[in-house]
N, CA and C atoms as an extended XYZ file, in Angstrom:
609
Properties=species:S:1:pos:R:3:atomname:S:1:resname:S:1:resid:I:1 pbc="F F F"
N       -10.232      145.511      150.948 N   MET     1
C        -8.972      145.893      151.952 CA  MET     1
C        -7.709      145.226      151.560 C   MET     1
N        -6.393      145.514      151.326 N   VAL     2
C        -5.353      144.843      151.134 CA  VAL     2
C        -5.099      143.970      152.479 C   VAL     2
N        -4.862      142.854      152.185 N   SER     3
C        -4.500      141.592      153.460 CA  SER     3
C        -3.728      140.878      153.334 C   SER     3
N        -2.805      140.148      153.985 N   GLY     4
C        -1.814      139.110      153.818 CA  GLY     4
C        -1.011      138.888      154.943 C   GLY     4
N        -0.360      137.889      155.066 N   PRO     5
C         0.152      137.155      156.547 CA  PRO     5
C         1.078      138.258      156.685 C   PRO     5
N         1.086      138.408      158.010 N   GLY     6
C         1.978      138.902      158.733 CA  GLY     6
C         1.809      140.623      158.526 C   GLY     6
N         0.880      140.972      157.984 N   MET     7
C         0.438      142.463      157.681 CA  MET     7
C         0.139      142.921      158.860 C   MET     7
N         0.161      143.952      159.509 N   PRO     8
C        -0.607      144.561      160.478 CA  PRO     8
C        -1.834      145.043      160.220 C   PRO     8
N        -2.516      144.834      161.414 N   ARG     9
C        -4.153      145.318      161.005 CA  ARG     9
C        -4.038      146.686      161.791 C   ARG     9
N        -4.090      147.728      160.733 N   ILE    10
C        -4.322      149.022      161.205 CA  ILE    10
C        -6.253      149.427      160.848 C   ILE    10
N        -6.680      149.810      161.889 N   GLY    11
C        -8.462      150.396      161.754 CA  GLY    11
C        -8.007      151.922      161.097 C   GLY    11
N        -9.371      152.094      160.504 N   VAL    12
C        -9.663      153.300      159.906 CA  VAL    12
C       -11.005      153.856      160.369 C   VAL    12
N       -11.091      154.852      161.040 N   LEU    13
C       -12.438      155.185      161.701 CA  LEU    13
C       -13.316      155.874      160.346 C   LEU    13
N       -14.353      155.110      160.125 N   ALA    14
C       -15.125      155.226      158.974 CA  ALA    14
C       -16.715      155.368      159.109 C   ALA    14
N       -16.667      157.056      160.017 N   LEU    15
C       -17.796      157.478      160.357 CA  LEU    15
C       -18.065      158.762      159.398 C   LEU    15
N       -17.209      159.010      158.652 N   GLN    16
C       -17.157      160.083      157.739 CA  GLN    16
C       -15.734      160.724      157.165 C   GLN    16
N       -15.637      161.472      156.256 N   GLY    17
C       -14.402      161.724      155.836 CA  GLY    17
C       -14.114      160.689      154.933 C   GLY    17
N       -12.596      160.843      154.199 N   ASP    18
C       -12.037      160.265      153.175 CA  ASP    18
C       -11.362      159.086      153.693 C   ASP    18
N       -11.816      158.071      154.280 N   PHE    19
C       -11.269      156.789      155.053 CA  PHE    19
C       -10.918      155.931      154.163 C   PHE    19
N       -11.477      155.875      152.724 N   GLU    20
C       -11.255      154.814      151.985 CA  GLU    20
C        -9.872      155.337      151.364 C   GLU    20
N        -9.087      156.579      151.291 N   ALA    21
C        -7.909      156.915      150.801 CA  ALA    21
C        -6.861      156.423      151.509 C   ALA    21
N        -7.270      156.502      153.090 N   HIS    22
C        -6.476      156.272      153.994 CA  HIS    22
C        -6.309      154.714      154.022 C   HIS    22
N        -7.261      154.135      153.544 N   ALA    23
C        -7.129      152.490      153.593 CA  ALA    23
C        -6.312      152.242      152.306 C   ALA    23
N        -6.440      152.680      151.408 N   ARG    24
C        -5.635      152.578      150.304 CA  ARG    24
C        -4.114      153.018      150.533 C   ARG    24
N        -3.873      153.940      151.101 N   ALA    25
C        -2.536      154.506      151.338 CA  ALA    25
C        -1.766      153.409      152.380 C   ALA    25
N        -2.951      152.881      153.773 N   LEU    26
C        -2.037      152.036      154.104 CA  LEU    26
C        -1.788      150.640      153.802 C   LEU    26
N        -2.590      150.154      152.872 N   GLY    27
C        -2.380      148.977      152.085 CA  GLY    27
C        -1.030      148.877      151.186 C   GLY    27
N        -0.452      150.235      150.816 N   GLU    28
C         0.431      150.302      149.906 CA  GLU    28
C         1.602      150.431      150.528 C   GLU    28
N         1.295      150.674      152.074 N   ALA    29
C         2.453      151.338      153.084 CA  ALA    29
C         2.699      149.716      153.497 C   ALA    29
N         1.906      148.502      153.430 N   GLY    30
C         2.291      147.275      153.716 CA  GLY    30
C         1.427      146.673      155.016 C   GLY    30
N        -0.032      147.874      155.017 N   ALA    31
C        -0.920      147.168      156.508 CA  ALA    31
C        -1.821      146.443      155.817 C   ALA    31
N        -2.834      146.108      156.663 N   GLU    32
C        -4.042      145.567      156.358 CA  GLU    32
C        -5.095      146.518      157.043 C   GLU    32
N        -5.738      147.589      156.267 N   ALA    33
C        -6.401      148.334      156.586 CA  ALA    33
C        -8.189      147.848      157.077 C   ALA    33
N        -8.614      148.225      158.293 N   VAL    34
C        -9.886      147.649      158.656 CA  VAL    34
C       -10.882      148.509      158.802 C   VAL    34
N       -12.194      148.963      158.498 N   PRO    35
C       -12.995      149.786      158.857 CA  PRO    35
C       -13.416      149.717      160.246 C   PRO    35
N       -13.600      150.794      160.649 N   VAL    36
C       -13.912      150.974      162.201 CA  VAL    36
C       -15.298      152.019      162.589 C   VAL    36
N       -16.252      151.344      162.733 N   ARG    37
C       -17.516      151.991      162.878 CA  ARG    37
C       -18.445      151.803      164.253 C   ARG    37
N       -17.890      150.784      164.818 N   LEU    38
C       -18.596      150.398      166.344 CA  LEU    38
C       -17.296      150.160      166.931 C   LEU    38
N       -17.664      150.322      168.440 N   PRO    39
C       -16.264      150.061      169.543 CA  PRO    39
C       -15.770      148.339      169.308 C   PRO    39
N       -16.597      147.838      168.827 N   THR    40
C       -16.046      146.410      169.104 CA  THR    40
C       -15.182      146.133      167.546 C   THR    40
N       -15.087      146.902      166.775 N   HIS    41
C       -14.000      147.124      165.481 CA  HIS    41
C       -12.690      147.267      165.884 C   HIS    41
N       -12.482      147.930      167.410 N   LEU    42
C       -11.089      148.359      167.482 CA  LEU    42
C       -10.284      146.969      168.456 C   LEU    42
N       -10.832      145.950      168.264 N   ALA    43
C       -10.521      144.830      169.257 CA  ALA    43
C        -9.209      144.040      168.240 C   ALA    43
N        -8.069      144.161      168.542 N   GLY    44
C        -7.319      143.320      167.657 CA  GLY    44
C        -6.499      144.169      166.911 C   GLY    44
N        -6.636      145.210      167.035 N   LEU    45
C        -5.883      146.486      165.840 CA  LEU    45
C        -4.610      146.639      166.549 C   LEU    45
N        -3.836      146.847      165.499 N   ALA    46
C        -2.140      147.344      166.111 CA  ALA    46
C        -2.305      148.820      166.176 C   ALA    46
N        -2.878      149.341      165.769 N   GLY    47
C        -3.235      151.239      165.791 CA  GLY    47
C        -4.678      151.424      164.708 C   GLY    47
N        -4.486      152.972      165.009 N   LEU    48
C        -6.053      153.243      164.556 CA  LEU    48
C        -5.846      154.922      163.356 C   LEU    48
N        -6.373      154.806      162.321 N   VAL    49
C        -6.244      156.438      161.859 CA  VAL    49
C        -7.840      157.172      162.104 C   VAL    49
N        -7.150      158.294      162.375 N   ILE    50
C        -8.571      159.008      162.210 CA  ILE    50
C        -8.520      159.977      161.283 C   ILE    50
N        -9.144      160.055      160.042 N   PRO    51
C        -9.284      160.625      158.982 CA  PRO    51
C        -9.738      162.019      158.958 C   PRO    51
N        -9.452      162.979      158.335 N   GLY    52
C        -9.857      164.269      158.325 CA  GLY    52
C       -11.508      164.053      157.795 C   GLY    52
N       -12.064      165.527      157.636 N   GLY    53
C       -14.055      165.411      157.419 CA  GLY    53
C       -14.169      167.053      158.162 C   GLY    53
N       -15.260      166.634      158.965 N   GLU    54
C       -15.825      167.618      159.683 CA  GLU    54
C       -15.559      167.685      160.997 C   GLU    54
N       -14.973      168.120      162.207 N   SER    55
C       -14.521      167.663      163.087 CA  SER    55
C       -16.058      167.672      164.520 C   SER    55
N       -16.783      168.750      163.708 N   SER    56
C       -17.935      168.788      164.848 CA  SER    56
C       -18.800      167.351      164.343 C   SER    56
N       -19.048      167.297      163.077 N   THR    57
C       -20.136      166.154      162.882 CA  THR    57
C       -19.428      164.942      162.806 C   THR    57
N       -18.031      164.707      162.835 N   LEU    58
C       -17.607      163.468      163.709 CA  LEU    58
C       -17.517      163.213      165.220 C   LEU    58
N       -17.639      164.433      166.029 N   LEU    59
C       -17.878      164.177      167.178 CA  LEU    59
C       -19.256      163.281      167.317 C   LEU    59
N       -20.264      164.332      166.729 N   LYS    60
C       -21.659      163.893      166.818 CA  LYS    60
C       -21.989      162.456      166.481 C   LYS    60
N       -20.872      162.147      165.386 N   LEU    61
C       -21.171      160.406      165.085 CA  LEU    61
C       -20.611      159.676      166.230 C   LEU    61
N       -19.619      160.227      166.605 N   ALA    62
C       -18.693      159.520      167.597 CA  ALA    62
C       -19.507      159.161      168.789 C   ALA    62
N       -20.521      160.170      169.158 N   ALA    63
C       -21.320      160.198      170.649 CA  ALA    63
C       -22.200      158.945      170.416 C   ALA    63
N       -22.711      158.249      169.306 N   ARG    64
C       -23.315      156.923      169.547 CA  ARG    64
C       -22.609      156.091      169.773 C   ARG    64
N       -23.425      155.020      170.358 N   ASP    65
C       -23.125      153.552      170.504 CA  ASP    65
C       -21.902      153.552      171.331 C   ASP    65
N       -21.537      154.640      172.150 N   GLY    66
C       -20.333      154.632      173.262 CA  GLY    66
C       -19.166      154.428      172.374 C   GLY    66
N       -18.905      155.263      171.167 N   MET    67
C       -17.865      155.152      170.214 CA  MET    67
C       -16.690      156.140      170.874 C   MET    67
N       -17.445      157.361      171.115 N   PHE    68
C       -16.221      158.436      171.518 CA  PHE    68
C       -15.319      157.875      173.087 C   PHE    68
N       -16.011      157.318      173.896 N   GLU    69
C       -15.727      156.892      174.932 CA  GLU    69
C       -14.664      155.498      174.791 C   GLU    69
N       -14.695      154.752      173.776 N   ALA    70
C       -14.049      153.452      173.088 CA  ALA    70
C       -12.814      154.192      172.750 C   ALA    70
N       -13.074      155.176      171.622 N   LEU    71
C       -11.833      155.979      170.784 CA  LEU    71
C       -10.627      156.281      172.193 C   LEU    71
N       -11.390      157.153      173.158 N   GLY    72
C       -10.459      157.746      174.291 CA  GLY    72
C        -9.563      156.526      174.641 C   GLY    72
N       -10.256      155.327      175.160 N   ARG    73
C        -9.643      154.131      176.007 CA  ARG    73
C        -8.451      153.789      174.795 C   ARG    73
N        -8.727      153.639      173.860 N   PHE    74
C        -7.856      152.973      172.462 CA  PHE    74
C        -6.844      153.928      172.353 C   PHE    74
N        -7.025      155.024      172.294 N   ALA    75
C        -5.938      156.369      172.206 CA  ALA    75
C        -4.934      156.756      173.300 C   ALA    75
N        -5.563      156.375      174.705 N   ARG    76
C        -4.476      156.161      175.568 CA  ARG    76
C        -3.815      155.059      175.977 C   ARG    76
N        -3.790      153.996      175.058 N   ALA    77
C        -3.368      152.566      175.087 CA  ALA    77
C        -2.277      152.239      173.801 C   ALA    77
N        -3.062      152.828      172.995 N   MET    78
C        -2.493      152.029      171.435 CA  MET    78
C        -1.964      153.275      170.411 C   MET    78
N        -1.283      152.580      169.627 N   PRO    79
C        -0.788      154.186      168.636 CA  PRO    79
C        -2.261      154.826      167.583 C   PRO    79
N        -2.314      155.755      167.629 N   VAL    80
C        -3.548      156.275      167.013 CA  VAL    80
C        -2.666      157.721      165.946 C   VAL    80
N        -3.151      157.746      164.578 N   PHE    81
C        -2.811      158.708      163.592 CA  PHE    81
C        -3.920      159.432      163.213 C   PHE    81
N        -4.061      161.091      163.798 N   GLY    82
C        -5.090      161.622      163.168 CA  GLY    82
C        -4.562      162.609      162.202 C   GLY    82
N        -5.415      162.616      161.197 N   THR    83
C        -5.166      163.937      160.252 CA  THR    83
C        -6.382      164.746      159.886 C   THR    83
N        -5.770      166.196      159.935 N   CYS    84
C        -7.037      167.184      159.881 CA  CYS    84
C        -7.771      167.280      160.946 C   CYS    84
N        -9.233      166.765      160.701 N   ALA    85
C       -10.169      166.366      162.089 CA  ALA    85
C        -9.599      165.427      162.598 C   ALA    85
N        -9.002      164.765      162.358 N   GLY    86
C        -8.431      163.495      163.526 CA  GLY    86
C        -7.588      164.190      164.294 C   GLY    86
N        -6.863      165.288      163.551 N   CYS    87
C        -5.892      165.934      164.316 CA  CYS    87
C        -6.277      166.956      165.796 C   CYS    87
N        -7.285      167.273      165.204 N   ILE    88
C        -8.419      168.314      166.334 CA  ILE    88
C        -9.073      167.270      167.250 C   ILE    88
N        -9.323      166.227      166.742 N   LEU    89
C       -10.037      165.066      167.903 CA  LEU    89
C        -9.067      164.751      169.322 C   LEU    89
N        -7.709      164.596      168.441 N   LEU    90
C        -6.630      164.215      169.231 CA  LEU    90
C        -6.014      165.074      170.287 C   LEU    90
N        -6.375      166.238      169.940 N   ALA    91
C        -5.838      167.529      170.618 CA  ALA    91
C        -6.221      167.469      172.393 C   ALA    91
N        -5.513      168.377      173.042 N   ARG    92
C        -5.819      168.507      174.405 CA  ARG    92
C        -6.550      169.443      174.227 C   ARG    92
N        -6.599      170.623      173.482 N   ARG    93
C        -7.415      171.833      173.575 CA  ARG    93
C        -7.611      172.330      172.269 C   ARG    93
N        -8.982      172.649      171.804 N   VAL    94
C        -9.448      173.190      170.582 CA  VAL    94
C       -10.022      174.455      170.472 C   VAL    94
N        -9.614      175.529      169.690 N   LEU    95
C       -10.107      176.801      169.608 CA  LEU    95
C       -10.648      176.913      168.490 C   LEU    95
N       -11.749      178.064      168.494 N   ARG    96
C       -12.285      178.410      166.939 CA  ARG    96
C       -13.239      177.748      166.194 C   ARG    96
N       -14.410      177.170      167.306 N   PRO    97
C       -14.493      177.455      168.659 CA  PRO    97
C       -14.270      176.654      169.365 C   PRO    97
N       -14.107      176.561      170.845 N   GLU    98
C       -13.844      175.520      171.552 CA  GLU    98
C       -14.606      174.229      171.469 C   GLU    98
N       -14.075      172.948      171.656 N   GLN    99
C       -14.755      171.923      171.447 CA  GLN    99
C       -14.297      170.617      172.164 C   GLN    99
N       -15.440      169.734      172.455 N   GLN   100
C       -14.637      168.558      172.746 CA  GLN   100
C       -13.889      167.830      172.320 C   GLN   100
N       -13.028      167.375      172.815 N   SER   101
C       -11.884      166.412      171.893 CA  SER   101
C       -11.394      165.267      173.117 C   SER   101
N       -10.648      164.355      172.523 N   LEU   102
C        -9.963      163.071      173.250 CA  LEU   102
C        -8.732      163.253      174.254 C   LEU   102
N        -8.418      164.653      174.222 N   GLY   103
C        -7.200      165.154      175.032 CA  GLY   103
C        -5.782      164.563      175.441 C   GLY   103
N        -5.719      163.725      174.118 N   VAL   104
C        -4.644      162.938      174.625 CA  VAL   104
C        -3.448      163.589      174.025 C   VAL   104
N        -3.455      164.217      172.752 N   LEU   105
C        -2.100      165.020      172.437 CA  LEU   105
C        -2.071      166.400      172.988 C   LEU   105
N        -0.561      166.239      173.609 N   ASP   106
C        -0.183      167.718      174.387 CA  ASP   106
C        -0.379      168.976      173.536 C   ASP   106
N        -1.639      169.514      172.664 N   ALA   107
C        -1.200      169.985      171.628 CA  ALA   107
C        -2.335      171.189      171.958 C   ALA   107
N        -2.383      172.536      171.299 N   THR   108
C        -3.390      173.461      171.393 CA  THR   108
C        -3.912      173.235      169.719 C   THR   108
N        -4.835      173.423      169.180 N   VAL   109
C        -5.259      173.090      167.776 CA  VAL   109
C        -6.405      174.179      167.261 C   VAL   109
N        -6.431      174.979      166.355 N   GLU   110
C        -7.320      175.888      166.003 CA  GLU   110
C        -8.236      175.440      164.825 C   GLU   110
N        -9.125      175.297      164.830 N   ARG   111
C        -9.865      174.770      163.429 CA  ARG   111
C       -10.158      176.287      162.293 C   ARG   111
N        -9.916      175.305      160.976 N   ASN   112
C       -10.158      176.121      160.023 CA  ASN   112
C        -9.092      177.448      160.073 C   ASN   112
N        -7.833      177.134      160.658 N   ALA   113
C        -6.881      178.340      160.462 CA  ALA   113
C        -6.648      178.805      159.493 C   ALA   113
N        -6.305      178.037      158.422 N   TYR   114
C        -5.769      178.316      157.110 CA  TYR   114
C        -6.894      178.866      156.009 C   TYR   114
N        -7.844      179.236      156.563 N   GLY   115
C        -9.212      179.694      155.639 CA  GLY   115
C       -10.145      178.501      155.466 C   GLY   115
N       -10.954      178.759      154.398 N   ARG   116
C       -11.836      178.237      153.627 CA  ARG   116
C       -11.469      177.529      152.294 C   ARG   116
N       -12.536      176.589      151.978 N   GLN   117
C       -12.203      175.434      151.256 CA  GLN   117
C       -11.460      176.278      149.918 C   GLN   117
N       -11.542      177.290      149.288 N   VAL   118
C       -11.062      177.980      148.296 CA  VAL   118
C        -9.747      178.296      148.710 C   VAL   118
N        -9.309      178.049      150.122 N   ASP   119
C        -7.777      178.494      150.223 CA  ASP   119
C        -7.199      177.288      150.587 C   ASP   119
N        -7.645      176.034      149.960 N   SER   120
C        -6.854      174.983      149.858 CA  SER   120
C        -5.597      174.699      149.083 C   SER   120
N        -4.529      174.083      149.641 N   ALA   121
C        -3.249      174.333      148.883 CA  ALA   121
C        -2.141      173.006      148.455 C   ALA   121
N        -1.844      172.876      147.919 N   ILE   122
C        -0.577      171.484      148.153 CA  ILE   122
C         0.708      172.329      148.048 C   ILE   122
N         1.842      171.896      148.716 N   LEU   123
C         2.577      172.673      148.792 CA  LEU   123
C         3.803      171.567      149.192 C   LEU   123
N         4.954      171.858      148.907 N   GLU   124
C         6.100      171.168      149.262 CA  GLU   124
C         6.549      171.386      150.533 C   GLU   124
N         6.692      170.562      151.404 N   THR   125
C         6.989      171.037      153.017 CA  THR   125
C         8.502      170.355      153.331 C   THR   125
N         8.926      171.114      153.771 N   PRO   126
C        10.479      170.401      154.653 CA  PRO   126
C        10.131      169.676      155.822 C   PRO   126
N        10.643      168.274      155.819 N   THR   127
C        10.246      167.372      156.873 CA  THR   127
C        11.583      166.861      157.465 C   THR   127
N        11.538      166.578      159.053 N   ALA   128
C        12.525      165.701      159.440 CA  ALA   128
C        12.701      164.203      158.838 C   ALA   128
N        11.513      163.923      158.086 N   LEU   129
C        11.797      162.405      157.711 CA  LEU   129
C        12.784      162.257      156.545 C   LEU   129
N        13.327      161.301      156.799 N   PRO   130
C        14.198      161.104      155.456 CA  PRO   130
C        13.548      160.969      154.171 C   PRO   130
N        14.257      161.452      153.401 N   GLY   131
C        13.879      161.612      151.768 CA  GLY   131
C        13.498      162.937      151.283 C   GLY   131
N        13.665      163.919      151.966 N   GLY   132
C        13.357      165.365      151.280 CA  GLY   132
C        12.110      165.495      151.661 C   GLY   132
N        11.660      166.977      150.836 N   PRO   133
C        10.339      167.548      151.400 CA  PRO   133
C         9.244      166.751      151.160 C   PRO   133
N         8.282      166.942      151.927 N   LEU   134
C         6.624      166.128      151.906 CA  LEU   134
C         6.007      166.710      151.053 C   LEU   134
N         5.008      166.188      150.089 N   GLU   135
C         3.882      166.914      149.444 CA  GLU   135
C         2.997      167.068      150.284 C   GLU   135
N         2.152      168.138      151.007 N   THR   136
C         1.222      168.458      151.658 CA  THR   136
C         0.151      169.119      151.001 C   THR   136
N        -0.994      168.446      151.466 N   VAL   137
C        -2.351      168.758      150.929 CA  VAL   137
C        -3.236      169.332      151.997 C   VAL   137
N        -3.630      170.634      151.950 N   TYR   138
C        -4.137      171.507      152.767 CA  TYR   138
C        -5.572      171.799      152.601 C   TYR   138
N        -6.624      171.258      153.234 N   ILE   139
C        -8.038      171.348      152.734 CA  ILE   139
C        -8.953      171.933      154.272 C   ILE   139
N        -9.006      173.118      154.140 N   ARG   140
C        -9.703      173.864      155.455 CA  ARG   140
C        -8.738      173.222      156.871 C   ARG   140
N        -7.860      173.382      156.676 N   ALA   141
C        -6.504      172.827      157.404 CA  ALA   141
C        -6.811      173.726      158.948 C   ALA   141
N        -6.430      172.663      159.848 N   PRO   142
C        -6.295      173.365      161.223 CA  PRO   142
C        -5.097      173.734      161.442 C   PRO   142
N        -4.732      174.655      162.607 N   ARG   143
C        -3.275      174.894      162.909 CA  ARG   143
C        -2.924      174.513      164.144 C   ARG   143
N        -1.645      173.922      164.479 N   ILE   144
C        -1.314      173.515      165.757 CA  ILE   144
C        -0.745      174.660      166.441 C   ILE   144
N        -1.341      175.143      167.199 N   ALA   145
C        -0.828      176.617      167.955 CA  ALA   145
C         0.046      176.398      168.992 C   ALA   145
N        -0.053      175.403      169.566 N   ALA   146
C         1.210      175.101      171.040 CA  ALA   146
C         0.994      173.788      171.123 C   ALA   146
N         2.302      173.389      171.565 N   ILE   147
C         2.602      171.718      171.555 CA  ILE   147
C         3.507      171.922      173.440 C   ILE   147
N         3.014      170.972      173.677 N   GLY   148
C         3.950      170.322      175.109 CA  GLY   148
C         5.259      170.361      174.735 C   GLY   148
N         6.035      169.827      175.761 N   PRO   149
C         7.503      169.525      175.872 CA  PRO   149
C         7.787      168.309      175.216 C   PRO   149
N         6.711      167.406      175.185 N   GLY   150
C         7.040      166.027      174.704 CA  GLY   150
C         6.456      165.526      173.458 C   GLY   150
N         6.091      166.615      172.639 N   VAL   151
C         5.655      166.597      171.340 CA  VAL   151
C         7.004      166.985      170.281 C   VAL   151
N         7.237      165.817      169.437 N   GLU   152
C         8.216      166.319      168.447 CA  GLU   152
C         7.501      166.654      166.940 C   GLU   152
N         8.417      167.600      166.470 N   VAL   153
C         8.082      168.302      165.360 CA  VAL   153
C         8.476      167.818      164.288 C   VAL   153
N         7.694      167.505      163.355 N   LEU   154
C         8.423      166.642      162.045 CA  LEU   154
C         8.525      167.385      160.700 C   LEU   154
N         7.502      168.428      161.352 N   ALA   155
C         7.454      169.129      159.657 CA  ALA   155
C         6.659      170.375      159.998 C   ALA   155
N         6.810      171.642      159.359 N   GLU   156
C         6.333      172.949      159.720 CA  GLU   156
C         5.896      173.561      158.523 C   GLU   156
N         4.837      174.164      158.682 N   ARG   157
C         4.335      175.262      157.603 CA  ARG   157
C         4.366      176.755      158.403 C   ARG   157
N         5.265      177.816      157.471 N   ASP   158
C         5.460      179.341      158.209 CA  ASP   158
C         5.798      178.980      159.789 C   ASP   158
N         6.539      178.288      160.058 N   GLY   159
C         6.922      178.708      161.666 CA  GLY   159
C         6.090      177.542      162.440 C   GLY   159
N         4.801      177.049      161.728 N   ASP   160
C         3.803      176.225      162.514 CA  ASP   160
C         3.897      174.500      162.504 C   ASP   160
N         3.987      174.022      163.581 N   PRO   161
C         3.998      172.632      163.218 CA  PRO   161
C         2.867      171.985      162.442 C   PRO   161
N         2.992      171.100      161.459 N   VAL   162
C         2.003      170.410      160.476 CA  VAL   162
C         2.143      169.045      160.852 C   VAL   162
N         3.237      168.179      161.504 N   LEU   163
C         3.146      167.268      161.293 CA  LEU   163
C         4.322      167.026      163.114 C   LEU   163
N         3.548      166.206      163.791 N   VAL   164
C         3.870      166.045      165.324 CA  VAL   164
C         4.008      164.540      165.568 C   VAL   164
N         4.669      164.212      166.456 N   ARG   165
C         4.438      162.948      167.191 CA  ARG   165
C         4.948      163.068      168.531 C   ARG   165
N         3.901      162.399      169.336 N   GLN   166
C         4.089      162.260      170.930 CA  GLN   166
C         3.983      160.854      171.177 C   GLN   166
N         5.159      160.127      171.233 N   GLY   167
C         5.107      158.904      171.631 CA  GLY   167
C         4.721      157.986      170.491 C   GLY   167
N         3.393      157.369      170.728 N   ARG   168
C         2.695      156.408      169.874 CA  ARG   168
C         1.576      157.083      169.092 C   ARG   168
N         1.707      158.460      169.384 N   LEU   169
C         0.548      159.410      168.568 CA  LEU   169
C         1.226      159.940      167.866 C   LEU   169
N         0.340      160.277      166.385 N   LEU   170
C         1.119      161.020      165.121 CA  LEU   170
C        -0.119      161.903      164.883 C   LEU   170
N        -0.086      163.009      164.395 N   ALA   171
C        -1.103      163.752      163.856 CA  ALA   171
C        -0.536      165.025      162.651 C   ALA   171
N        -1.246      165.029      161.939 N   ALA   172
C        -1.014      165.931      160.687 CA  ALA   172
C        -2.387      167.064      160.554 C   ALA   172
N        -1.784      168.069      160.450 N   THR   173
C        -2.950      169.025      159.752 CA  THR   173
C        -3.145      168.674      158.382 C   THR   173
N        -2.246      168.230      157.711 N   PHE   174
C        -2.351      168.259      156.098 CA  PHE   174
C        -2.873      166.685      155.952 C   PHE   174
N        -3.162      166.297      154.552 N   HIS   175
C        -3.829      164.860      154.127 CA  HIS   175
C        -2.842      164.059      153.498 C   HIS   175
N        -2.160      163.527      153.917 N   PRO   176
C        -1.206      162.771      153.377 CA  PRO   176
C        -1.653      161.412      152.733 C   PRO   176
N        -2.800      161.144      153.075 N   GLU   177
C        -3.486      159.850      152.068 CA  GLU   177
C        -3.957      160.532      150.789 C   GLU   177
N        -3.701      162.194      150.458 N   LEU   178
C        -4.230      162.539      149.184 CA  LEU   178
C        -3.052      162.862      148.309 C   LEU   178
N        -1.634      162.384      148.574 N   SER   179
C        -0.564      162.287      148.209 CA  SER   179
C         0.042      160.905      147.642 C   SER   179
N         1.120      160.777      146.690 N   MET   180
C         1.656      159.539      146.548 CA  MET   180
C         2.800      159.172      147.329 C   MET   180
N         2.698      160.267      148.147 N   ASP   181
C         4.003      159.676      149.402 CA  ASP   181
C         3.777      158.907      150.496 C   ASP   181
N         3.976      157.445      150.333 N   ARG   182
C         3.574      157.224      151.539 CA  ARG   182
C         4.617      157.149      152.934 C   ARG   182
N         5.665      158.284      152.855 N   ARG   183
C         6.430      157.924      154.169 CA  ARG   183
C         5.608      158.138      155.359 C   ARG   183
N         4.806      159.329      155.726 N   VAL   184
C         3.978      159.244      156.862 CA  VAL   184
C         3.236      158.110      157.033 C   VAL   184
N         2.495      157.548      156.214 N   HIS   185
C         1.836      156.191      156.482 CA  HIS   185
C         2.401      155.469      157.245 C   HIS   185
N         3.821      155.141      156.702 N   ARG   186
C         4.715      154.189      156.590 CA  ARG   186
C         5.584      154.386      158.207 C   ARG   186
N         5.566      155.656      158.666 N   LEU   187
C         6.229      156.127      159.850 CA  LEU   187
C         5.018      155.504      160.993 C   LEU   187
N         3.849      155.757      160.483 N   PHE   188
C         2.565      155.223      161.792 CA  PHE   188
C         2.749      153.575      161.784 C   PHE   188
N         3.083      153.201      160.554 N   LEU   189
C         3.076      151.644      160.704 CA  LEU   189
C         4.373      150.928      161.677 C   LEU   189
N         5.581      151.800      161.313 N   ASP   190
C         6.837      151.903      162.268 CA  ASP   190
C         6.309      152.141      163.828 C   ASP   190
N         5.835      152.960      164.300 N   ILE   191
C         5.036      153.369      165.526 CA  ILE   191
C         4.152      152.218      166.035 C   ILE   191
N         3.277      151.737      165.244 N   ALA   192
C         2.380      150.567      165.562 CA  ALA   192
C         3.323      149.373      165.744 C   ALA   192
N         4.327      149.154      165.328 N   ALA   193
C         5.035      147.932      164.941 CA  ALA   193
C         6.055      148.017      166.571 C   ALA   193
N         6.313      149.114      166.874 N   GLY   194
C         7.120      149.247      167.960 CA  GLY   194
C         6.372      149.312      169.280 C   GLY   194
N         5.077      149.268      169.159 N   ALA   195
C         4.041      149.326      170.141 CA  ALA   195
C         3.918      147.899      170.927 C   ALA   195
N         3.724      147.170      170.184 N   GLY   196
C         3.260      146.021      170.591 CA  GLY   196
C         1.897      145.643      170.712 C   GLY   196
N         1.317      144.680      171.383 N   SER   197
C         0.150      144.063      171.325 CA  SER   197
C        -0.530      145.134      172.307 C   SER   197
N        -1.944      144.922      172.709 N   GLY   198
C        -2.627      145.322      173.892 CA  GLY   198
C        -4.093      145.841      173.210 C   GLY   198
N        -4.499      145.599      172.325 N   ALA   199
C        -5.774      145.980      171.891 CA  ALA   199
C        -7.033      145.734      172.254 C   ALA   199
N        -6.760      144.382      172.844 N   GLU   200
C        -7.810      143.956      173.191 CA  GLU   200
C        -8.287      144.602      174.876 C   GLU   200
N        -7.220      145.091      175.555 N   ARG   201
C        -7.107      145.831      176.899 CA  ARG   201
C        -7.717      147.363      176.564 C   ARG   201
N        -7.630      147.706      175.348 N   ALA   202
C        -8.047      149.270      175.031 CA  ALA   202
C        -9.484      149.370      174.531 C   ALA   202
N       -10.266      148.191      173.761 N   ALA   203
C       -11.432      148.264      173.174 CA  ALA   203
C       -12.496      148.470      174.053 C   ALA   203
């Protein structure tokens, strides 16, 4: 893991999924990436990334050692960035099928809405972020079917949000860690920097 003086410590939930790719992306964006496998690992973090993977499997793994409850406390108090399955876990409501979630992001998310693994795609997506279109990598991607009034849309695919922000929460239905473009991770670091401290109370 990349580390250095003054670098924010950002956790990456390392229960499943490509958490190592997120760790590399965070390092390139200017953070120290810290693997998170137990509730105690959340202490002292400036933010947390919940990577993609399989959301139902992620729920089963998070049910151990009180991790799901610890994630909920952290997400209600601190910056969290969820990608793909992480986006599903953050959502207030999950469809196809319905399943448990942390319920912190005011959004309804449909699982596997863009098809199976063979329907994966790499697209150039217009975005509100400076710097032009984003390269967006979709792998069994969910769809954000509805959002609340406090959720800001930063990128869309066919009229549906694919990158959204709600205060200190950021969520993407694609995999920014699989692109060489680090704008989304840098945005999350900016969110974490603006949120201040308080991780010890959330852990």
